[in-house]
Amino acid sequence: MPELPEVEALAEYLRRRAVGRRVDRLEVAAISALKTYDPAPTAAAGREVTDARRHGKFLDVVLGEDLHVVVHLARAGWLHYREAFGSSAPLRPGKGPVALRVRLDDGSGFDLTEAGTQKSLAVYLVADPATVPGVARLGPDALAADPATFAERIRSRKGQVKGVLTDQTVLAGVGNAYSDEILHAAKLSPFALTSRLTDEQIGALHDATRDVLTDAVSRSVGQRAAELKGEKRSGLKVHARTGLPCPVCGDTVREVSFAETSLQYCPTCQTGGKPLADRRLSRLVR
Ligand SMILES: [Zn+2]
């Protein structure tokens, strides 16, 4: 799932490549992806792309201050920039992975695609991005929050730090992958309770959040949008690295599985060398 660094890189790419161009046509192929009906997609035609912004994990393509294409890429969505489209024929609804296509006046443009059968990519055509429910609920940006705001937000929610850090209403932008990386850098167990974190631990968590996200943004920005996905994986130390050595201490990266997802961590760096209970694994052993 694209998180803050990937979405920031997509916005940066669009700022360089699409701002100043006019929209020829906005075509919707996956009707279910479009969550709004007024204004209609035809309202985008003739509009100039004036900016591209990020709100948490949402991408906001600005077509003048009173028209925004706000996108949540969900689990398997992505944005592919095309220098040219093979055909000028409109997209046929329900065919292929392309959910939405934006054609610009220089013949280039971009496709929003979604792989897999579980379709949850969401597009909102709105006058004001704050009217998108997911955007309205966002907490302060995880990368922009100063130490005091960050500490206040983390302490505002009681629970396991992994869940609190990925709660978009607490802080916006961090998901499953980067929370694994941030907790590893902060040397915190994903199951540590926010109510028991010391000031030093919260400070380390803030530093790790800033460092991990800043590093990931700089690695992602400048890459061609189509290549960003591969780039994201190469910089990770624990996420999606179960069974591989921790690059910091050499211990084996371990995993805890849940129904829909899993987390990875290093026991030596994060949990005093003790493996965390994995309910799925212990069920198998028993
Ligand atoms: Zn380690």
mmCIF file of C-alpha atoms and ligand atoms in Angstrom:
data_model
loop_
_atom_site.group_PDB
_atom_site.id
_atom_site.type_symbol
_atom_site.label_atom_id
_atom_site.label_comp_id
_atom_site.label_asym_id
_atom_site.label_seq_id
_atom_site.Cartn_x
_atom_site.Cartn_y
_atom_site.Cartn_z
ATOM 1 C CA MET A 1 0.000 0.000 0.000
ATOM 2 C CA PRO A 2 1.429 3.382 -0.977
ATOM 3 C CA GLU A 3 2.172 5.457 2.120
ATOM 4 C CA LEU A 4 3.363 9.023 2.751
ATOM 5 C CA PRO A 5 6.726 8.745 0.907
ATOM 6 C CA GLU A 6 5.291 7.166 -2.250
ATOM 7 C CA VAL A 7 2.320 9.549 -2.415
ATOM 8 C CA GLU A 8 4.645 12.518 -1.814
ATOM 9 C CA ALA A 9 6.823 11.300 -4.699
ATOM 10 C CA LEU A 10 3.798 10.976 -6.994
ATOM 11 C CA ALA A 11 2.715 14.535 -6.090
ATOM 12 C CA GLU A 12 6.250 15.778 -6.737
ATOM 13 C CA TYR A 13 6.312 14.006 -10.097
ATOM 14 C CA LEU A 14 2.985 15.571 -11.110
ATOM 15 C CA ARG A 15 4.186 19.020 -9.994
ATOM 16 C CA ARG A 16 7.148 18.731 -12.340
ATOM 17 C CA ARG A 17 5.397 17.053 -15.240
ATOM 18 C CA ALA A 18 1.701 17.989 -15.280
ATOM 19 C CA VAL A 19 1.367 21.438 -13.668
ATOM 20 C CA GLY A 20 0.670 24.052 -16.345
ATOM 21 C CA ARG A 21 -0.967 21.549 -18.701
ATOM 22 C CA ARG A 22 -4.691 21.528 -19.375
ATOM 23 C CA VAL A 23 -6.974 18.526 -19.040
ATOM 24 C CA ASP A 24 -8.407 17.308 -22.350
ATOM 25 C CA ARG A 25 -10.552 14.593 -20.827
ATOM 26 C CA LEU A 26 -11.044 12.750 -17.543
ATOM 27 C CA GLU A 27 -12.304 9.226 -18.263
ATOM 28 C CA VAL A 28 -13.713 6.874 -15.648
ATOM 29 C CA ALA A 29 -13.502 3.158 -16.428
ATOM 30 C CA ALA A 30 -14.211 1.785 -12.953
ATOM 31 C CA ILE A 31 -17.501 3.436 -12.044
ATOM 32 C CA SER A 32 -17.269 2.095 -8.475
ATOM 33 C CA ALA A 33 -13.963 3.965 -7.915
ATOM 34 C CA LEU A 34 -15.625 7.365 -8.374
ATOM 35 C CA LYS A 35 -17.204 8.216 -5.019
ATOM 36 C CA THR A 36 -18.789 11.543 -6.019
ATOM 37 C CA TYR A 37 -21.270 12.469 -8.770
ATOM 38 C CA ASP A 38 -21.299 16.271 -8.644
ATOM 39 C CA PRO A 39 -19.315 17.849 -10.262
ATOM 40 C CA ALA A 40 -19.324 15.357 -13.146
ATOM 41 C CA PRO A 41 -16.030 14.125 -14.679
ATOM 42 C CA THR A 42 -16.723 16.379 -17.690
ATOM 43 C CA ALA A 43 -16.130 19.395 -15.392
ATOM 44 C CA ALA A 44 -12.392 18.631 -15.533
ATOM 45 C CA ALA A 45 -12.151 19.228 -19.293
ATOM 46 C CA GLY A 46 -10.303 22.442 -20.152
ATOM 47 C CA ARG A 47 -9.089 22.927 -16.580
ATOM 48 C CA GLU A 48 -5.399 23.683 -15.955
ATOM 49 C CA VAL A 49 -3.466 21.469 -13.519
ATOM 50 C CA THR A 50 -2.305 24.102 -11.018
ATOM 51 C CA ASP A 51 -0.771 21.933 -8.271
ATOM 52 C CA ALA A 52 -0.431 18.421 -6.850
ATOM 53 C CA ARG A 53 -0.584 17.968 -3.076
ATOM 54 C CA ARG A 54 -0.674 15.255 -0.443
ATOM 55 C CA HIS A 55 -3.009 14.904 2.523
ATOM 56 C CA GLY A 56 -1.774 11.934 4.563
ATOM 57 C CA LYS A 57 -1.930 9.067 2.065
ATOM 58 C CA PHE A 58 -4.361 10.943 -0.228
ATOM 59 C CA LEU A 59 -3.146 12.502 -3.489
ATOM 60 C CA ASP A 60 -4.801 15.784 -4.522
ATOM 61 C CA VAL A 61 -4.546 16.874 -8.158
ATOM 62 C CA VAL A 62 -5.579 20.531 -8.137
ATOM 63 C CA LEU A 63 -7.451 21.834 -11.199
ATOM 64 C CA GLY A 64 -7.804 25.423 -9.990
ATOM 65 C CA GLU A 65 -8.724 26.107 -6.376
ATOM 66 C CA ASP A 66 -12.363 25.034 -6.795
ATOM 67 C CA LEU A 67 -11.851 21.624 -8.430
ATOM 68 C CA HIS A 68 -9.750 18.798 -6.950
ATOM 69 C CA VAL A 69 -9.269 15.191 -7.990
ATOM 70 C CA VAL A 70 -8.579 13.514 -4.634
ATOM 71 C CA VAL A 71 -7.309 9.932 -4.812
ATOM 72 C CA HIS A 72 -6.814 7.199 -2.229
ATOM 73 C CA LEU A 73 -4.724 4.445 -3.817
ATOM 74 C CA ALA A 74 -5.732 1.864 -1.169
ATOM 75 C CA ARG A 75 -3.881 -1.476 -1.147
ATOM 76 C CA ALA A 76 -3.044 -2.077 -4.789
ATOM 77 C CA GLY A 77 -3.634 1.225 -6.566
ATOM 78 C CA TRP A 78 -0.958 3.164 -8.432
ATOM 79 C CA LEU A 79 -0.482 6.132 -10.748
ATOM 80 C CA HIS A 80 1.246 5.588 -14.075
ATOM 81 C CA TYR A 81 2.335 8.604 -16.054
ATOM 82 C CA ARG A 82 2.142 8.148 -19.835
ATOM 83 C CA GLU A 83 4.105 10.301 -22.263
ATOM 84 C CA ALA A 84 1.523 9.283 -24.873
ATOM 85 C CA PHE A 85 -1.549 7.084 -25.125
ATOM 86 C CA GLY A 86 -1.693 4.551 -27.932
ATOM 87 C CA SER A 87 -5.272 5.353 -28.782
ATOM 88 C CA SER A 88 -7.557 8.349 -28.428
ATOM 89 C CA ALA A 89 -10.578 6.068 -28.031
ATOM 90 C CA PRO A 90 -12.278 6.517 -24.654
ATOM 91 C CA LEU A 91 -11.691 3.840 -22.021
ATOM 92 C CA ARG A 92 -14.268 1.081 -22.000
ATOM 93 C CA PRO A 93 -15.844 0.687 -18.561
ATOM 94 C CA GLY A 94 -14.938 -2.461 -16.696
ATOM 95 C CA LYS A 95 -12.032 -3.517 -18.945
ATOM 96 C CA GLY A 96 -8.548 -4.011 -17.515
ATOM 97 C CA PRO A 97 -6.778 -2.553 -14.505
ATOM 98 C CA VAL A 98 -7.192 1.141 -15.423
ATOM 99 C CA ALA A 99 -9.761 2.801 -13.162
ATOM 100 C CA LEU A 100 -9.383 6.364 -14.353
ATOM 101 C CA ARG A 101 -7.457 8.158 -17.093
ATOM 102 C CA VAL A 102 -6.553 11.835 -17.320
ATOM 103 C CA ARG A 103 -5.504 13.024 -20.775
ATOM 104 C CA LEU A 104 -3.593 16.295 -20.933
ATOM 105 C CA ASP A 105 -3.305 18.795 -23.800
ATOM 106 C CA ASP A 106 0.249 17.769 -24.776
ATOM 107 C CA GLY A 107 -0.826 14.157 -25.419
ATOM 108 C CA SER A 108 0.581 12.912 -22.102
ATOM 109 C CA GLY A 109 -1.424 12.095 -18.988
ATOM 110 C CA PHE A 110 -1.826 9.504 -16.301
ATOM 111 C CA ASP A 111 -3.722 6.357 -15.452
ATOM 112 C CA LEU A 112 -4.869 5.331 -12.005
ATOM 113 C CA THR A 113 -4.692 1.562 -11.913
ATOM 114 C CA GLU A 114 -5.662 -1.092 -9.415
ATOM 115 C CA ALA A 115 -4.357 -4.646 -9.433
ATOM 116 C CA GLY A 116 -6.236 -7.636 -8.052
ATOM 117 C CA THR A 117 -9.905 -8.381 -7.540
ATOM 118 C CA GLN A 118 -10.465 -6.492 -4.305
ATOM 119 C CA LYS A 119 -11.274 -3.028 -5.661
ATOM 120 C CA SER A 120 -10.932 -0.264 -3.100
ATOM 121 C CA LEU A 121 -9.230 2.574 -4.983
ATOM 122 C CA ALA A 122 -11.268 5.721 -4.376
ATOM 123 C CA VAL A 123 -11.513 8.936 -6.400
ATOM 124 C CA TYR A 124 -13.362 12.050 -5.285
ATOM 125 C CA LEU A 125 -14.076 14.996 -7.581
ATOM 126 C CA VAL A 126 -14.714 17.867 -5.182
ATOM 127 C CA ALA A 127 -14.590 21.647 -4.862
ATOM 128 C CA ASP A 128 -12.850 21.361 -1.467
ATOM 129 C CA PRO A 129 -10.655 18.389 -0.403
ATOM 130 C CA ALA A 130 -11.777 18.854 3.211
ATOM 131 C CA THR A 131 -15.214 17.520 2.172
ATOM 132 C CA VAL A 132 -13.683 14.078 1.524
ATOM 133 C CA PRO A 133 -14.492 12.130 4.728
ATOM 134 C CA GLY A 134 -11.097 10.393 4.938
ATOM 135 C CA VAL A 135 -9.284 13.721 4.514
ATOM 136 C CA ALA A 136 -11.486 15.510 7.061
ATOM 137 C CA ARG A 137 -10.601 12.905 9.707
ATOM 138 C CA LEU A 138 -6.810 13.123 9.248
ATOM 139 C CA GLY A 139 -4.625 14.055 12.197
ATOM 140 C CA PRO A 140 -1.523 16.245 11.755
ATOM 141 C CA ASP A 141 0.926 15.103 9.077
ATOM 142 C CA ALA A 142 3.382 12.551 10.529
ATOM 143 C CA LEU A 143 6.338 14.198 8.777
ATOM 144 C CA ALA A 144 5.383 17.799 9.578
ATOM 145 C CA ALA A 145 4.432 17.338 13.253
ATOM 146 C CA ASP A 146 6.820 19.074 15.693
ATOM 147 C CA PRO A 147 8.004 17.098 18.767
ATOM 148 C CA ALA A 148 5.356 18.538 21.106
ATOM 149 C CA THR A 149 2.474 17.921 18.694
ATOM 150 C CA PHE A 150 3.791 14.436 17.938
ATOM 151 C CA ALA A 151 3.987 13.521 21.649
ATOM 152 C CA GLU A 152 0.537 14.955 22.355
ATOM 153 C CA ARG A 153 -0.990 12.979 19.470
ATOM 154 C CA ILE A 154 0.665 9.654 20.431
ATOM 155 C CA ARG A 155 -0.364 10.053 24.070
ATOM 156 C CA SER A 156 -3.926 11.008 23.055
ATOM 157 C CA ARG A 157 -4.698 7.399 22.178
ATOM 158 C CA LYS A 158 -4.217 4.445 24.529
ATOM 159 C CA GLY A 159 -3.164 1.242 22.815
ATOM 160 C CA GLN A 160 -0.308 -0.601 21.169
ATOM 161 C CA VAL A 161 2.092 1.861 19.558
ATOM 162 C CA LYS A 162 1.952 0.148 16.145
ATOM 163 C CA GLY A 163 -1.821 0.626 15.974
ATOM 164 C CA VAL A 164 -1.691 4.203 17.257
ATOM 165 C CA LEU A 165 1.067 5.211 14.827
ATOM 166 C CA THR A 166 -0.904 3.878 11.847
ATOM 167 C CA ASP A 167 -4.213 5.424 12.957
ATOM 168 C CA GLN A 168 -4.712 8.191 10.383
ATOM 169 C CA THR A 169 -6.802 10.245 12.815
ATOM 170 C CA VAL A 170 -3.831 10.372 15.240
ATOM 171 C CA LEU A 171 -1.095 11.188 12.697
ATOM 172 C CA ALA A 172 -1.514 11.113 8.919
ATOM 173 C CA GLY A 173 0.629 9.242 6.423
ATOM 174 C CA VAL A 174 2.156 6.176 8.131
ATOM 175 C CA GLY A 175 0.910 2.682 7.251
ATOM 176 C CA ASN A 176 1.962 -0.900 7.896
ATOM 177 C CA ALA A 177 5.323 -0.843 6.108
ATOM 178 C CA TYR A 178 6.796 2.398 7.429
ATOM 179 C CA SER A 179 5.490 1.818 10.964
ATOM 180 C CA ASP A 180 7.577 -1.404 11.042
ATOM 181 C CA GLU A 181 10.601 0.623 9.917
ATOM 182 C CA ILE A 182 9.970 3.496 12.344
ATOM 183 C CA LEU A 183 9.515 1.181 15.365
ATOM 184 C CA HIS A 184 12.707 -0.670 14.430
ATOM 185 C CA ALA A 185 14.645 2.612 14.185
ATOM 186 C CA ALA A 186 13.172 3.751 17.534
ATOM 187 C CA LYS A 187 13.987 0.361 19.139
ATOM 188 C CA LEU A 188 10.400 -0.057 20.320
ATOM 189 C CA SER A 189 8.233 -3.158 20.401
ATOM 190 C CA PRO A 190 5.202 -2.836 18.115
ATOM 191 C CA PHE A 191 3.113 -3.986 21.095
ATOM 192 C CA ALA A 192 4.465 -1.370 23.551
ATOM 193 C CA LEU A 193 1.581 0.516 25.149
ATOM 194 C CA THR A 194 1.502 4.258 24.438
ATOM 195 C CA SER A 195 0.410 4.918 28.041
ATOM 196 C CA ARG A 196 3.700 3.441 29.280
ATOM 197 C CA LEU A 197 6.113 5.153 26.879
ATOM 198 C CA THR A 198 8.627 7.461 28.565
ATOM 199 C CA ASP A 199 9.387 10.964 27.267
ATOM 200 C CA GLU A 200 12.693 9.603 25.932
ATOM 201 C CA GLN A 201 10.911 6.813 24.045
ATOM 202 C CA ILE A 202 8.399 9.254 22.526
ATOM 203 C CA GLY A 203 11.314 11.499 21.548
ATOM 204 C CA ALA A 204 13.066 8.551 19.891
ATOM 205 C CA LEU A 205 9.822 7.650 18.106
ATOM 206 C CA HIS A 206 9.506 11.195 16.758
ATOM 207 C CA ASP A 207 13.125 11.232 15.582
ATOM 208 C CA ALA A 208 12.693 7.835 13.921
ATOM 209 C CA THR A 209 9.469 8.909 12.210
ATOM 210 C CA ARG A 210 11.140 12.014 10.787
ATOM 211 C CA ASP A 211 14.321 10.181 9.737
ATOM 212 C CA VAL A 212 12.648 7.124 8.166
ATOM 213 C CA LEU A 213 10.068 9.190 6.255
ATOM 214 C CA THR A 214 12.545 11.879 5.132
ATOM 215 C CA ASP A 215 14.906 9.197 3.872
ATOM 216 C CA ALA A 216 12.109 7.337 2.076
ATOM 217 C CA VAL A 217 10.773 10.522 0.459
ATOM 218 C CA SER A 218 14.208 11.458 -0.869
ATOM 219 C CA ARG A 219 14.705 7.952 -2.241
ATOM 220 C CA SER A 220 11.270 7.986 -3.894
ATOM 221 C CA VAL A 221 11.273 11.527 -5.310
ATOM 222 C CA GLY A 222 13.109 11.835 -8.577
ATOM 223 C CA GLN A 223 12.369 8.256 -9.509
ATOM 224 C CA ARG A 224 9.968 7.843 -12.388
ATOM 225 C CA ALA A 225 6.511 7.274 -10.970
ATOM 226 C CA ALA A 226 6.257 3.843 -12.569
ATOM 227 C CA GLU A 227 9.387 2.647 -10.782
ATOM 228 C CA LEU A 228 8.528 3.848 -7.302
ATOM 229 C CA LYS A 229 7.112 0.565 -6.088
ATOM 230 C CA GLY A 230 10.346 -1.353 -6.523
ATOM 231 C CA GLU A 231 12.304 1.470 -4.977
ATOM 232 C CA LYS A 232 10.241 1.414 -1.809
ATOM 233 C CA ARG A 233 11.222 -2.164 -0.991
ATOM 234 C CA SER A 234 14.979 -1.720 -1.416
ATOM 235 C CA GLY A 235 15.357 0.688 1.502
ATOM 236 C CA LEU A 236 13.530 -1.355 4.135
ATOM 237 C CA LYS A 237 15.320 -2.921 7.115
ATOM 238 C CA VAL A 238 12.619 -5.135 8.677
ATOM 239 C CA HIS A 239 9.335 -4.776 6.795
ATOM 240 C CA ALA A 240 8.700 -7.714 4.419
ATOM 241 C CA ARG A 241 12.093 -9.193 5.461
ATOM 242 C CA THR A 242 10.979 -12.112 7.652
ATOM 243 C CA GLY A 243 13.826 -14.618 8.094
ATOM 244 C CA LEU A 244 16.510 -12.255 6.788
ATOM 245 C CA PRO A 245 19.225 -10.749 9.006
ATOM 246 C CA CYS A 246 18.588 -7.380 10.664
ATOM 247 C CA PRO A 247 21.026 -4.958 8.969
ATOM 248 C CA VAL A 248 21.688 -3.286 12.349
ATOM 249 C CA CYS A 249 22.454 -6.255 14.638
ATOM 250 C CA GLY A 250 22.347 -9.411 12.490
ATOM 251 C CA ASP A 251 19.515 -11.098 14.432
ATOM 252 C CA THR A 252 16.812 -12.767 12.327
ATOM 253 C CA VAL A 253 13.825 -10.562 11.468
ATOM 254 C CA ARG A 254 10.614 -12.119 12.819
ATOM 255 C CA GLU A 255 6.958 -11.793 11.964
ATOM 256 C CA VAL A 256 3.599 -11.647 13.717
ATOM 257 C CA SER A 257 0.653 -12.592 11.470
ATOM 258 C CA PHE A 258 -2.886 -11.336 11.655
ATOM 259 C CA ALA A 259 -5.913 -12.251 9.534
ATOM 260 C CA GLU A 260 -5.314 -9.639 6.833
ATOM 261 C CA THR A 261 -1.807 -8.417 7.487
ATOM 262 C CA SER A 262 1.467 -9.066 9.282
ATOM 263 C CA LEU A 263 4.180 -7.083 11.006
ATOM 264 C CA GLN A 264 7.934 -7.605 11.063
ATOM 265 C CA TYR A 265 10.420 -6.682 13.796
ATOM 266 C CA CYS A 266 13.881 -7.500 15.126
ATOM 267 C CA PRO A 267 13.868 -9.139 18.607
ATOM 268 C CA THR A 268 17.368 -7.927 19.559
ATOM 269 C CA CYS A 269 16.739 -4.313 18.480
ATOM 270 C CA GLN A 270 13.150 -4.027 19.676
ATOM 271 C CA THR A 271 11.972 -6.547 22.269
ATOM 272 C CA GLY A 272 14.992 -7.323 24.447
ATOM 273 C CA GLY A 273 15.689 -10.466 22.395
ATOM 274 C CA LYS A 274 12.311 -12.043 23.173
ATOM 275 C CA PRO A 275 10.124 -13.148 20.261
ATOM 276 C CA LEU A 276 6.589 -11.756 20.353
ATOM 277 C CA ALA A 277 3.693 -14.211 20.569
ATOM 278 C CA ASP A 278 2.313 -15.062 17.158
ATOM 279 C CA ARG A 279 -1.149 -16.489 17.726
ATOM 280 C CA ARG A 280 -1.288 -18.149 14.325
ATOM 281 C CA LEU A 281 2.066 -19.853 14.894
ATOM 282 C CA SER A 282 1.299 -20.992 18.445
ATOM 283 C CA ARG A 283 -1.973 -22.498 17.224
ATOM 284 C CA LEU A 284 -0.020 -24.571 14.721
ATOM 285 C CA VAL A 285 2.488 -25.699 17.348
ATOM 286 C CA ARG A 286 -0.212 -26.786 19.766
HETATM 287 ZN ZN ZN B 1 18.348 -5.835 14.950
#
